[in-house]
Amino acid sequence: KYGAGPGFLSIIPGAGQFYKGSVAKGSLILAGEIAAAGGIIFCENTRASYIKKMLEQPKHASEYNSLADSWETGRNVCIGAAAAIYIYNLIDAFVAPGAKRVTVKKARASLSAVPYVDSNTIGVGLALKF
């Protein structure tokens, strides 16, 4: 079991999934959040540009106002998508089982030297335990 660690890591989108070994899912969540944030910024900048044009050119104000409203809708859709992805990220980090965890005990390797005496030979025998 992973405990609550992945849930707290998922404050950063996808980090909880990476911790649990779901690299593809974590990558998609992170990429989705980045794309939604980029969409929010792009739509808001375009909307602000049309509002500026609306104030500068009053004879085209209704056209620019309509375009600004469309970009505002796009921004709101991106905000909703970012919120939905983030909520999914939090729920998935707590609920999904994740990859199977395996703990491997590290063996203590040791090298020992033992004197060796035979009727024909005298020497040192080396033993490596791993």
Coordinates of N, CA, C and O in Angstrom, one line a residue:
K1 N 0.8 -1.2 0.0 CA 0.0 0.0 0.0 C 0.9 1.2 0.0 O 1.9 1.3 0.6
Y2 N 0.4 2.3 -0.7 CA 1.2 3.5 -0.8 C 0.9 4.5 0.3 O 1.6 5.5 0.5
G3 N -0.3 4.4 1.0 CA -0.6 5.4 2.0 C -1.1 6.7 1.4 O -1.5 6.8 0.3
A4 N -0.9 7.7 2.2 CA -1.4 9.1 1.8 C -0.3 9.8 1.0 O -0.6 10.9 0.5
G5 N 0.9 9.3 0.9 CA 2.0 10.0 0.2 C 1.6 10.5 -1.2 O 1.8 11.7 -1.5
P6 N 1.1 9.6 -2.1 CA 0.8 10.1 -3.4 C -0.3 11.2 -3.4 O -0.3 12.0 -4.3
G7 N -1.2 11.1 -2.5 CA -2.3 12.2 -2.4 C -1.7 13.5 -2.1 O -2.1 14.5 -2.7
F8 N -0.7 13.6 -1.2 CA -0.1 14.8 -0.9 C 0.9 15.3 -2.1 O 1.0 16.5 -2.3
L9 N 1.5 14.3 -2.7 CA 2.3 14.7 -3.9 C 1.5 15.2 -5.0 O 2.0 16.0 -5.9
S10 N 0.2 14.8 -5.1 CA -0.6 15.2 -6.3 C -1.0 16.7 -6.2 O -1.7 17.1 -7.1
I11 N -0.5 17.4 -5.3 CA -0.7 18.9 -5.3 C 0.0 19.4 -6.6 O -0.6 20.3 -7.3
I12 N 1.0 18.8 -7.0 CA 1.6 19.0 -8.3 C 1.0 18.0 -9.3 O 1.1 16.8 -9.0
P13 N 0.3 18.4 -10.3 CA -0.5 17.5 -11.2 C 0.4 16.4 -11.7 O 1.5 16.6 -12.3
G14 N 0.0 15.1 -11.5 CA 0.7 14.0 -12.0 C 1.8 13.4 -11.1 O 2.3 12.3 -11.3
A15 N 2.2 14.1 -10.1 CA 3.3 13.7 -9.2 C 2.9 12.4 -8.4 O 3.7 11.5 -8.2
G16 N 1.7 12.4 -8.0 CA 1.2 11.2 -7.3 C 1.2 9.9 -8.2 O 1.6 8.8 -7.7
Q17 N 0.9 10.1 -9.4 CA 0.9 9.0 -10.4 C 2.3 8.6 -10.7 O 2.6 7.4 -10.8
F18 N 3.2 9.5 -10.8 CA 4.6 9.2 -11.0 C 5.1 8.4 -9.8 O 5.9 7.4 -10.0
Y19 N 4.8 8.8 -8.6 CA 5.2 8.1 -7.4 C 4.7 6.7 -7.4 O 5.4 5.8 -6.9
K20 N 3.5 6.4 -7.8 CA 2.9 5.1 -7.8 C 3.4 4.3 -9.0 O 3.0 3.1 -9.1
G21 N 4.2 4.8 -9.9 CA 4.7 4.0 -11.0 C 3.8 4.1 -12.3 O 4.1 3.5 -13.3
S22 N 2.8 5.0 -12.3 CA 2.0 5.2 -13.5 C 2.5 6.4 -14.3 O 1.9 7.4 -14.2
V23 N 3.6 6.1 -15.0 CA 4.3 7.2 -15.7 C 3.4 7.8 -16.8 O 3.4 9.0 -17.0
A24 N 2.8 6.9 -17.6 CA 2.0 7.4 -18.7 C 0.8 8.2 -18.2 O 0.5 9.3 -18.7
K25 N 0.1 7.8 -17.2 CA -1.0 8.5 -16.6 C -0.5 9.8 -16.0 O -1.2 10.9 -16.3
G26 N 0.5 9.8 -15.3 CA 1.1 11.1 -14.7 C 1.5 12.1 -15.8 O 1.3 13.3 -15.7
S27 N 2.1 11.6 -16.9 CA 2.5 12.4 -18.0 C 1.3 13.1 -18.7 O 1.3 14.2 -19.0
L28 N 0.2 12.3 -18.9 CA -1.0 12.8 -19.5 C -1.7 13.8 -18.6 O -2.1 14.8 -19.1
I29 N -1.7 13.6 -17.4 CA -2.3 14.6 -16.4 C -1.5 15.9 -16.4 O -2.1 17.0 -16.6
L30 N -0.2 15.8 -16.4 CA 0.6 17.0 -16.4 C 0.5 17.7 -17.7 O 0.4 18.9 -17.7
A31 N 0.5 17.0 -18.8 CA 0.4 17.6 -20.1 C -1.0 18.3 -20.3 O -1.1 19.3 -20.9
G32 N -2.0 17.6 -19.8 CA -3.4 18.2 -19.8 C -3.5 19.5 -19.1 O -4.1 20.5 -19.5
E33 N -2.9 19.5 -17.9 CA -2.9 20.8 -17.1 C -2.1 21.9 -17.8 O -2.5 23.0 -17.8
I34 N -1.0 21.5 -18.4 CA -0.2 22.5 -19.1 C -0.9 23.1 -20.3 O -0.9 24.3 -20.5
A35 N -1.6 22.2 -21.0 CA -2.4 22.6 -22.2 C -3.5 23.5 -21.8 O -3.8 24.5 -22.4
A36 N -4.2 23.1 -20.7 CA -5.3 23.9 -20.2 C -4.9 25.3 -19.7 O -5.5 26.3 -20.0
A37 N -3.7 25.4 -19.0 CA -3.2 26.6 -18.6 C -2.8 27.5 -19.8 O -3.1 28.7 -19.8
G38 N -2.2 26.9 -20.8 CA -1.8 27.6 -22.0 C -3.1 28.1 -22.7 O -3.1 29.3 -23.2
G39 N -4.1 27.3 -22.8 CA -5.4 27.8 -23.4 C -6.0 28.9 -22.6 O -6.5 29.9 -23.2
I40 N -5.9 28.9 -21.3 CA -6.5 30.0 -20.5 C -5.7 31.3 -20.8 O -6.3 32.3 -21.1
I41 N -4.4 31.2 -20.8 CA -3.6 32.4 -21.1 C -3.8 32.9 -22.5 O -4.0 34.2 -22.7
F42 N -3.9 32.0 -23.5 CA -4.1 32.5 -24.9 C -5.5 33.1 -25.1 O -5.6 34.2 -25.7
C43 N -6.5 32.5 -24.5 CA -7.9 33.0 -24.7 C -8.0 34.3 -24.0 O -8.6 35.3 -24.5
E44 N -7.4 34.5 -22.8 CA -7.6 35.7 -22.1 C -6.8 36.9 -22.8 O -7.3 38.0 -22.8
N45 N -5.6 36.6 -23.3 CA -4.9 37.6 -24.0 C -5.6 38.0 -25.3 O -5.7 39.2 -25.6
T46 N -6.2 37.1 -26.0 CA -7.0 37.4 -27.2 C -8.2 38.2 -26.9 O -8.6 39.2 -27.6
R47 N -8.9 37.8 -25.8 CA -10.1 38.6 -25.4 C -9.7 40.0 -25.0 O -10.4 41.0 -25.4
A48 N -8.6 40.2 -24.3 CA -8.2 41.5 -23.9 C -7.8 42.4 -25.1 O -8.1 43.6 -25.1
S49 N -7.2 41.7 -26.1 CA -6.9 42.4 -27.3 C -8.2 43.0 -28.0 O -8.2 44.1 -28.5
Y50 N -9.2 42.1 -28.1 CA -10.4 42.6 -28.7 C -11.1 43.6 -27.9 O -11.7 44.6 -28.5
I51 N -11.0 43.6 -26.6 CA -11.6 44.7 -25.8 C -10.9 46.0 -26.0 O -11.5 47.0 -26.1
K52 N -9.6 45.9 -26.1 CA -8.8 47.1 -26.4 C -9.1 47.7 -27.8 O -9.3 48.9 -28.0
K53 N -9.3 46.8 -28.8 CA -9.7 47.2 -30.1 C -11.1 47.8 -30.1 O -11.4 48.8 -30.8
M54 N -12.0 47.3 -29.3 CA -13.3 47.8 -29.2 C -13.3 49.2 -28.7 O -14.1 50.1 -29.1
L55 N -12.5 49.5 -27.7 CA -12.4 50.9 -27.2 C -11.7 51.8 -28.1 O -12.0 53.0 -28.1
E56 N -10.8 51.3 -28.9 CA -10.0 52.2 -29.9 C -10.9 52.5 -31.1 O -10.7 53.5 -31.7
Q57 N -11.7 51.5 -31.6 CA -12.5 51.7 -32.8 C -14.0 51.5 -32.5 O -14.5 50.4 -32.7
P58 N -14.6 52.5 -32.0 CA -16.0 52.4 -31.6 C -17.0 52.0 -32.7 O -18.0 51.4 -32.4
K59 N -16.7 52.2 -34.0 CA -17.6 51.9 -35.1 C -17.7 50.3 -35.3 O -18.6 49.8 -35.8
H60 N -16.6 49.6 -34.8 CA -16.6 48.1 -34.9 C -16.8 47.5 -33.5 O -16.5 46.3 -33.3
A61 N -17.3 48.3 -32.6 CA -17.5 47.8 -31.2 C -18.3 46.6 -31.1 O -17.9 45.6 -30.3
S62 N -19.4 46.5 -31.8 CA -20.3 45.3 -31.6 C -19.6 44.0 -32.1 O -19.7 42.9 -31.5
E63 N -18.8 44.1 -33.2 CA -18.1 43.0 -33.8 C -17.0 42.5 -32.8 O -16.9 41.3 -32.5
Y64 N -16.3 43.5 -32.3 CA -15.2 43.2 -31.4 C -15.7 42.6 -30.0 O -15.1 41.8 -29.4
N65 N -16.9 43.2 -29.6 CA -17.5 42.7 -28.4 C -17.9 41.2 -28.5 O -17.8 40.4 -27.6
S66 N -18.5 40.9 -29.7 CA -18.9 39.5 -30.0 C -17.7 38.6 -30.0 O -17.7 37.5 -29.4
L67 N -16.6 39.0 -30.6 CA -15.4 38.2 -30.6 C -14.8 38.0 -29.2 O -14.3 37.0 -28.8
A68 N -14.8 39.1 -28.4 CA -14.3 39.1 -27.1 C -15.1 38.1 -26.2 O -14.6 37.3 -25.4
D69 N -16.5 38.1 -26.4 CA -17.3 37.2 -25.7 C -17.0 35.7 -26.1 O -17.0 34.8 -25.2
S70 N -16.7 35.5 -27.3 CA -16.3 34.1 -27.8 C -15.0 33.6 -27.1 O -14.9 32.5 -26.7
W71 N -14.1 34.5 -27.0 CA -12.8 34.2 -26.4 C -13.0 34.0 -24.9 O -12.3 33.2 -24.3
E72 N -13.9 34.7 -24.3 CA -14.2 34.6 -22.9 C -14.8 33.2 -22.6 O -14.4 32.5 -21.6
T73 N -15.7 32.8 -23.5 CA -16.2 31.4 -23.4 C -15.1 30.4 -23.5 O -15.1 29.4 -22.8
G74 N -14.2 30.5 -24.5 CA -13.1 29.6 -24.6 C -12.2 29.6 -23.4 O -11.8 28.5 -22.9
R75 N -12.0 30.7 -22.8 CA -11.2 30.8 -21.5 C -11.9 30.0 -20.4 O -11.3 29.3 -19.7
N76 N -13.2 30.2 -20.3 CA -14.0 29.6 -19.3 C -14.0 28.0 -19.5 O -14.0 27.3 -18.5
V77 N -14.1 27.6 -20.7 CA -14.0 26.1 -21.0 C -12.6 25.6 -20.5 O -12.5 24.5 -19.9
C78 N -11.6 26.3 -20.8 CA -10.2 25.9 -20.4 C -10.1 25.9 -18.9 O -9.4 25.0 -18.3
I79 N -10.7 26.8 -18.2 CA -10.7 26.8 -16.8 C -11.4 25.6 -16.2 O -10.9 24.9 -15.3
G80 N -12.6 25.3 -16.8 CA -13.3 24.1 -16.4 C -12.5 22.8 -16.7 O -12.5 21.9 -15.8
A81 N -11.8 22.7 -17.8 CA -11.0 21.6 -18.1 C -9.9 21.4 -17.2 O -9.6 20.3 -16.7
A82 N -9.2 22.5 -16.8 CA -8.1 22.5 -15.9 C -8.6 22.0 -14.5 O -7.9 21.2 -13.8
A83 N -9.7 22.5 -14.1 CA -10.3 22.1 -12.8 C -10.7 20.6 -12.8 O -10.4 19.9 -11.8
A84 N -11.3 20.1 -13.9 CA -11.7 18.7 -13.9 C -10.4 17.8 -13.9 O -10.4 16.8 -13.2
I85 N -9.4 18.2 -14.7 CA -8.2 17.4 -14.7 C -7.5 17.3 -13.3 O -7.1 16.3 -12.8
Y86 N -7.5 18.5 -12.6 CA -6.9 18.6 -11.3 C -7.7 17.7 -10.3 O -7.1 17.0 -9.5
I87 N -9.0 17.8 -10.3 CA -9.8 17.0 -9.4 C -9.6 15.5 -9.7 O -9.4 14.7 -8.8
Y88 N -9.6 15.1 -11.0 CA -9.3 13.7 -11.3 C -7.9 13.3 -10.8 O -7.8 12.2 -10.3
N89 N -6.9 14.2 -10.9 CA -5.6 13.9 -10.5 C -5.6 13.6 -9.0 O -5.0 12.6 -8.5
L90 N -6.3 14.4 -8.2 CA -6.3 14.2 -6.7 C -7.0 12.9 -6.4 O -6.5 12.1 -5.5
I91 N -8.2 12.6 -7.0 CA -8.9 11.4 -6.7 C -8.1 10.2 -7.1 O -8.0 9.2 -6.3
D92 N -7.5 10.2 -8.3 CA -6.8 9.1 -8.8 C -5.5 8.8 -7.9 O -5.2 7.6 -7.7
A93 N -4.9 9.9 -7.4 CA -3.7 9.7 -6.6 C -4.0 8.9 -5.3 O -3.2 8.1 -4.8
F94 N -5.2 9.2 -4.7 CA -5.6 8.5 -3.5 C -6.2 7.1 -3.8 O -6.0 6.2 -3.0
V95 N -6.9 6.9 -4.9 CA -7.7 5.7 -5.1 C -7.0 4.6 -5.9 O -7.1 3.4 -5.6
A96 N -6.3 5.0 -7.0 CA -5.7 4.0 -7.9 C -4.7 3.1 -7.2 O -3.9 3.6 -6.3
P97 N -4.7 1.8 -7.5 CA -3.8 0.9 -6.8 C -2.3 1.2 -7.1 O -1.4 1.0 -6.3
G98 N -2.0 1.7 -8.3 CA -0.6 1.9 -8.6 C 0.2 0.6 -9.0 O -0.4 -0.5 -8.9
A99 N 1.4 0.7 -9.3 CA 2.2 -0.5 -9.6 C 2.5 -1.3 -8.3 O 2.5 -0.7 -7.2
K100 N 2.8 -2.5 -8.5 CA 3.1 -3.4 -7.3 C 4.4 -3.0 -6.8 O 5.4 -2.8 -7.5
R101 N 4.5 -2.8 -5.5 CA 5.7 -2.4 -4.8 C 6.5 -3.7 -4.4 O 5.9 -4.6 -3.8
V102 N 7.7 -3.7 -4.7 CA 8.6 -4.8 -4.3 C 9.8 -4.3 -3.6 O 10.4 -3.3 -4.0
T103 N 10.0 -4.8 -2.4 CA 11.2 -4.4 -1.6 C 12.2 -5.5 -1.7 O 12.0 -6.7 -1.6
V104 N 13.4 -5.1 -2.0 CA 14.5 -6.0 -2.2 C 15.5 -5.6 -1.1 O 16.0 -4.5 -0.9
K105 N 15.9 -6.7 -0.3 CA 16.8 -6.4 0.8 C 18.2 -6.4 0.2 O 18.6 -7.3 -0.6
K106 N 19.0 -5.5 0.6 CA 20.3 -5.4 0.1 C 21.2 -6.4 0.8 O 21.2 -6.4 2.0
A107 N 21.9 -7.2 0.0 CA 22.8 -8.2 0.7 C 24.1 -7.5 1.1 O 24.5 -6.6 0.5
R108 N 24.6 -8.0 2.2 CA 25.8 -7.4 2.6 C 27.0 -8.3 2.0 O 27.1 -9.4 2.4
A109 N 27.6 -7.7 1.1 CA 28.7 -8.5 0.5 C 29.9 -8.4 1.4 O 30.2 -7.4 2.1
S110 N 30.7 -9.5 1.5 CA 31.9 -9.5 2.3 C 33.0 -10.3 1.7 O 32.7 -11.2 0.9
L111 N 34.1 -9.9 1.9 CA 35.3 -10.6 1.4 C 36.1 -11.0 2.6 O 36.4 -10.2 3.5
S112 N 36.5 -12.3 2.6 CA 37.3 -12.8 3.7 C 38.5 -13.5 3.2 O 38.5 -14.2 2.1
A113 N 39.6 -13.4 3.9 CA 40.9 -14.1 3.5 C 41.1 -15.2 4.6 O 41.1 -14.9 5.8
V114 N 41.4 -16.4 4.1 CA 41.7 -17.5 5.0 C 43.0 -18.1 4.6 O 43.3 -18.4 3.4
P115 N 43.9 -18.4 5.6 CA 45.1 -19.1 5.2 C 44.9 -20.5 4.7 O 44.0 -21.2 5.2
Y116 N 45.6 -20.9 3.8 CA 45.4 -22.2 3.1 C 46.8 -23.0 3.2 O 47.8 -22.5 2.7
V117 N 46.7 -24.2 3.7 CA 47.9 -25.0 3.8 C 47.5 -26.4 3.3 O 46.6 -27.0 3.7
D118 N 48.3 -26.9 2.3 CA 48.1 -28.2 1.8 C 49.5 -28.9 1.8 O 50.5 -28.2 2.0
S119 N 49.6 -30.1 1.4 CA 50.9 -30.8 1.5 C 51.8 -30.2 0.4 O 53.0 -30.3 0.5
N120 N 51.3 -29.7 -0.7 CA 52.1 -29.2 -1.7 C 52.1 -27.6 -1.8 O 52.9 -27.0 -2.5
T121 N 51.1 -27.0 -1.1 CA 50.9 -25.6 -1.4 C 50.7 -24.8 0.0 O 50.1 -25.4 0.9
I122 N 51.1 -23.6 0.0 CA 50.8 -22.7 1.1 C 50.3 -21.4 0.4 O 50.9 -20.9 -0.5
G123 N 49.2 -20.9 1.0 CA 48.7 -19.6 0.4 C 47.5 -19.1 1.2 O 47.3 -19.4 2.3
V124 N 46.8 -18.2 0.5 CA 45.7 -17.5 1.1 C 44.5 -17.8 0.2 O 44.5 -17.6 -1.0
G125 N 43.4 -18.2 0.8 CA 42.2 -18.4 0.1 C 41.2 -17.3 0.3 O 41.1 -16.7 1.4
L126 N 40.6 -16.8 -0.8 CA 39.7 -15.6 -0.7 C 38.3 -16.1 -0.9 O 38.0 -16.9 -1.8
A127 N 37.4 -15.7 0.0 CA 36.0 -16.0 -0.1 C 35.2 -14.8 -0.3 O 35.3 -13.8 0.6
L128 N 34.3 -14.7 -1.3 CA 33.5 -13.6 -1.5 C 32.0 -14.0 -1.3 O 31.5 -14.9 -1.9
K129 N 31.4 -13.4 -0.3 CA 30.0 -13.7 0.0 C 29.1 -12.6 -0.5 O 29.3 -11.4 -0.2
F130 N 28.1 -13.0 -1.3 CA 27.2 -11.9 -1.8 C 25.8 -12.5 -1.9 O 25.5 -13.6 -1.7

